[in-house]
Amino acid sequence: DQQVKQNSPSLSVQEGRISILNCDYTNSMFDYFLWYKKYPAEGPTFLISISSIKDKNEDGRFTVFLNKSAKHLSLHIVPSQPGDSAVYFCAATWGNEKLTFGTGTRLTIIP
Amino acid sequence: GAVVSQHPSWVICKSGTSVKIECRSLDFQATTMFWYRQFPKQSLMLMATSNEGSKATYEQGVEKDKFLINHASLTLSTLTVTSAHPEDSSFYICSARTFGTGRQYFGPGTRLTVT
């Protein structure tokens, strides 16, 4: 039962353009969502998060949008840079309990 | 701040032996630590949650007698893979969290190869 889904396993974006990564969830109890970036053979690093009481959170080049009615969130990276090439995981939690991760999207930024 | 380390970063062991992986929070006290496993090109799968001073809570399907977790202090948790088999070969990642926050800080991971 995959409660958090990232339906695009991979995405290629031209450098300087916007990268949009999508994530859907099924559990309406989730109240906190996070995005992590991961390089091969390394642990995930935290990027940005959003609480369910908000619909947008912005941090530099990264913006996360949350649509609770659609149970959908997205991560926007603009402008995309070569160093952004990595696997991105969205994760969800509720009640400060364990994280449930999506399956990841491999982002490749084309110079 | 919020640095989590793991040791070793890479280990090869023979089938039937046991391997211990350490997870340390270097600059904060981790009331809760989590152990994940990641297979190639797959998501991170939570194995167990451990709170300092108490027994770990294992996810369904994870053998607690095979994957021994000890969280003896607020800065250290260990995962011991007992009687390792080739199918235990994987990338093991720990994370740590301070009480009252939802954010987890991840270690760099440990690559285990069982021959």
Coordinates of C-alpha atoms in Angstrom, one line a residue:
Chain A
D1 CA 0.0 0.0 0.0
Q2 CA 1.9 3.0 -1.3
Q3 CA 0.5 5.9 0.6
V4 CA 2.9 8.4 -1.0
K5 CA 3.5 8.2 -4.7
Q6 CA 5.7 9.9 -7.2
N7 CA 4.5 8.8 -10.5
S8 CA 7.4 10.2 -12.6
P9 CA 10.5 8.0 -12.0
S10 CA 12.6 10.5 -14.0
L11 CA 12.6 14.0 -15.3
S12 CA 15.0 16.0 -17.5
V13 CA 15.0 19.7 -17.5
Q14 CA 17.2 22.3 -19.3
E15 CA 19.5 24.3 -17.1
G16 CA 17.8 27.6 -16.2
R17 CA 14.3 26.4 -16.7
I18 CA 11.8 25.4 -14.0
S19 CA 11.8 21.8 -12.6
I20 CA 8.5 20.6 -11.3
L21 CA 8.3 17.4 -9.3
N22 CA 5.0 16.0 -8.3
C23 CA 3.8 13.9 -5.4
D24 CA 0.4 12.4 -4.5
Y25 CA -0.7 10.9 -1.2
T26 CA -3.7 8.9 -0.1
N27 CA -3.7 9.2 3.7
S28 CA -5.7 12.3 4.7
M29 CA -4.2 12.1 8.2
F30 CA -0.9 13.4 6.9
D31 CA -0.3 16.9 8.2
Y32 CA 3.4 17.6 7.4
F33 CA 5.2 17.1 4.1
L34 CA 8.9 17.2 3.3
W35 CA 11.1 17.0 0.3
Y36 CA 14.5 15.4 0.4
K37 CA 17.3 15.3 -2.1
K38 CA 19.5 12.3 -2.4
Y39 CA 22.7 11.5 -4.3
P40 CA 23.8 7.9 -4.9
A41 CA 25.3 6.2 -1.9
E42 CA 24.5 9.1 0.4
G43 CA 21.8 9.8 2.9
P44 CA 18.9 12.1 2.0
T45 CA 19.3 15.8 2.7
F46 CA 16.4 17.9 3.7
L47 CA 15.3 20.6 1.2
I48 CA 12.0 22.1 2.3
S49 CA 8.8 21.3 4.1
I50 CA 5.2 22.4 4.4
S51 CA 2.6 22.1 7.1
S52 CA -1.0 21.2 6.1
I53 CA -2.2 24.5 7.3
K54 CA -0.3 26.2 4.5
D55 CA -0.6 25.9 0.7
K56 CA 2.8 27.3 -0.2
N57 CA 6.3 27.5 1.3
E58 CA 9.2 29.1 -0.4
D59 CA 13.0 28.9 0.3
G60 CA 15.2 30.5 -2.3
R61 CA 15.0 28.6 -5.5
F62 CA 12.7 26.0 -4.0
T63 CA 8.9 26.3 -3.6
V64 CA 6.6 23.6 -2.4
F65 CA 2.9 23.8 -3.1
L66 CA 0.2 21.8 -1.3
N67 CA -3.2 21.1 -2.6
K68 CA -5.0 19.3 0.2
S69 CA -8.3 18.7 -1.6
A70 CA -6.4 16.9 -4.4
K71 CA -3.9 15.3 -1.9
H72 CA -1.1 16.6 -4.1
L73 CA 2.1 18.5 -3.6
S74 CA 4.7 19.7 -5.9
L75 CA 8.3 21.0 -5.7
H76 CA 9.3 23.8 -8.0
I77 CA 13.0 24.5 -8.6
V78 CA 13.7 27.7 -10.5
P79 CA 16.1 28.3 -12.1
S80 CA 17.3 24.7 -12.3
Q81 CA 21.1 24.2 -12.0
P82 CA 23.3 21.2 -12.9
G83 CA 23.9 20.6 -9.2
D84 CA 20.2 19.9 -8.7
S85 CA 20.6 16.6 -10.6
A86 CA 19.7 14.0 -8.0
V87 CA 16.9 11.8 -6.8
Y88 CA 14.1 13.7 -5.0
F89 CA 11.9 12.1 -2.5
C90 CA 8.7 13.5 -1.0
A91 CA 7.7 12.3 2.4
A92 CA 4.7 12.7 4.6
T93 CA 4.0 12.3 8.3
W94 CA 1.4 13.0 10.9
G95 CA 1.5 13.5 14.6
N96 CA 5.3 13.8 14.4
E97 CA 5.5 10.1 13.8
K98 CA 7.4 8.2 11.2
L99 CA 8.0 9.4 7.7
T100 CA 6.4 7.7 4.7
F101 CA 8.5 8.2 1.6
G102 CA 7.5 8.3 -2.0
T103 CA 9.4 6.2 -4.6
G104 CA 11.5 9.1 -5.8
T105 CA 12.0 11.0 -9.0
R106 CA 15.4 11.2 -10.7
L107 CA 16.0 14.8 -11.9
T108 CA 18.6 15.4 -14.6
I109 CA 19.5 19.0 -15.4
I110 CA 20.8 19.3 -18.9
P111 CA 23.5 22.0 -19.3
Chain B
G1 CA 24.2 21.8 12.9
A2 CA 22.1 18.7 13.0
V3 CA 24.7 16.3 11.8
V4 CA 24.2 12.5 11.8
S5 CA 27.1 10.2 11.2
Q6 CA 27.2 6.5 10.4
H7 CA 29.9 4.0 10.7
P8 CA 31.1 2.1 8.8
S9 CA 30.2 3.7 5.5
W10 CA 30.9 0.4 3.6
V11 CA 31.2 -3.1 4.9
I12 CA 31.6 -6.5 3.3
C13 CA 31.0 -9.6 5.4
K14 CA 30.7 -13.3 4.9
S15 CA 27.4 -15.1 5.0
G16 CA 26.5 -16.2 8.5
T17 CA 28.4 -13.5 10.3
S18 CA 27.0 -10.4 12.1
V19 CA 27.6 -6.8 11.3
K20 CA 27.1 -3.8 13.6
I21 CA 26.3 -0.3 12.1
E22 CA 26.5 2.7 14.3
C23 CA 24.4 5.9 14.0
R24 CA 25.4 9.0 15.9
S25 CA 23.9 12.4 16.3
L26 CA 26.9 14.7 16.6
D27 CA 25.5 18.0 17.7
F28 CA 22.1 17.3 19.1
Q29 CA 20.3 14.9 21.3
A30 CA 18.2 12.4 19.4
T31 CA 15.2 11.2 21.3
T32 CA 14.2 9.1 18.4
M33 CA 16.2 7.3 15.7
F34 CA 15.0 5.6 12.7
W35 CA 16.5 2.8 10.5
Y36 CA 15.8 2.6 6.8
R37 CA 16.8 0.3 4.1
Q38 CA 17.0 1.2 0.5
F39 CA 17.2 -1.3 -2.4
P40 CA 18.5 0.0 -5.8
K41 CA 16.2 2.4 -7.5
Q42 CA 13.6 2.0 -4.8
S43 CA 12.2 4.1 -2.0
L44 CA 13.5 4.2 1.6
M45 CA 11.7 1.6 3.6
L46 CA 11.4 2.2 7.3
M47 CA 12.6 -0.8 9.3
A48 CA 12.2 0.3 12.8
T49 CA 11.9 3.2 15.2
S50 CA 13.9 3.4 18.4
N51 CA 13.4 5.7 21.3
E52 CA 16.2 6.2 23.7
G53 CA 16.1 3.8 26.6
S54 CA 13.3 1.7 25.2
K55 CA 12.8 -1.2 22.9
A56 CA 12.6 -0.5 19.2
T57 CA 9.3 -0.7 17.3
Y58 CA 9.7 -2.8 14.1
E59 CA 7.7 -2.4 10.9
Q60 CA 5.6 -5.2 9.7
G61 CA 7.7 -7.8 8.0
V62 CA 11.0 -6.8 9.6
E63 CA 12.5 -9.6 11.7
K64 CA 13.4 -8.2 15.1
D65 CA 15.7 -11.1 15.9
K66 CA 17.7 -10.6 12.8
F67 CA 17.9 -6.8 12.9
L68 CA 18.8 -5.9 16.5
I69 CA 18.5 -2.3 17.4
N70 CA 19.9 -0.6 20.5
H71 CA 19.4 3.0 21.4
A72 CA 21.4 3.2 24.5
S73 CA 22.0 6.9 24.6
L74 CA 20.6 10.2 23.2
T75 CA 23.4 10.3 20.6
L76 CA 23.9 6.7 19.6
S77 CA 21.8 3.9 18.1
T78 CA 23.2 0.7 16.6
L79 CA 21.8 -1.8 14.1
T80 CA 23.2 -5.3 14.2
V81 CA 22.5 -7.6 11.3
T82 CA 22.8 -11.1 12.7
S83 CA 23.6 -14.2 10.7
A84 CA 23.8 -12.1 7.5
H85 CA 22.8 -13.5 4.2
P86 CA 23.3 -12.2 0.7
E87 CA 19.7 -11.0 0.5
D88 CA 20.6 -8.7 3.4
S89 CA 22.9 -6.8 1.1
S90 CA 21.5 -3.3 0.9
F91 CA 22.0 0.4 1.7
Y92 CA 21.1 1.1 5.4
I93 CA 20.4 4.6 6.4
C94 CA 19.6 6.0 9.9
S95 CA 18.0 9.2 10.8
A96 CA 17.6 11.1 14.0
R97 CA 15.0 13.4 15.4
T98 CA 14.7 15.6 18.5
F99 CA 11.5 15.4 20.5
G100 CA 8.8 17.7 19.3
T101 CA 10.0 18.2 15.8
G102 CA 8.9 16.5 12.6
R103 CA 12.1 16.8 10.7
Q104 CA 14.5 13.9 10.5
Y105 CA 18.2 14.3 9.9
F106 CA 19.7 11.5 7.9
G107 CA 23.1 9.8 8.1
P108 CA 25.2 9.2 5.0
G109 CA 24.2 5.5 4.9
T110 CA 26.1 2.2 5.1
R111 CA 26.5 -0.1 2.1
L112 CA 26.4 -3.7 3.3
T113 CA 27.5 -6.5 1.0
V114 CA 27.2 -10.0 2.2
T115 CA 29.2 -12.6 0.2

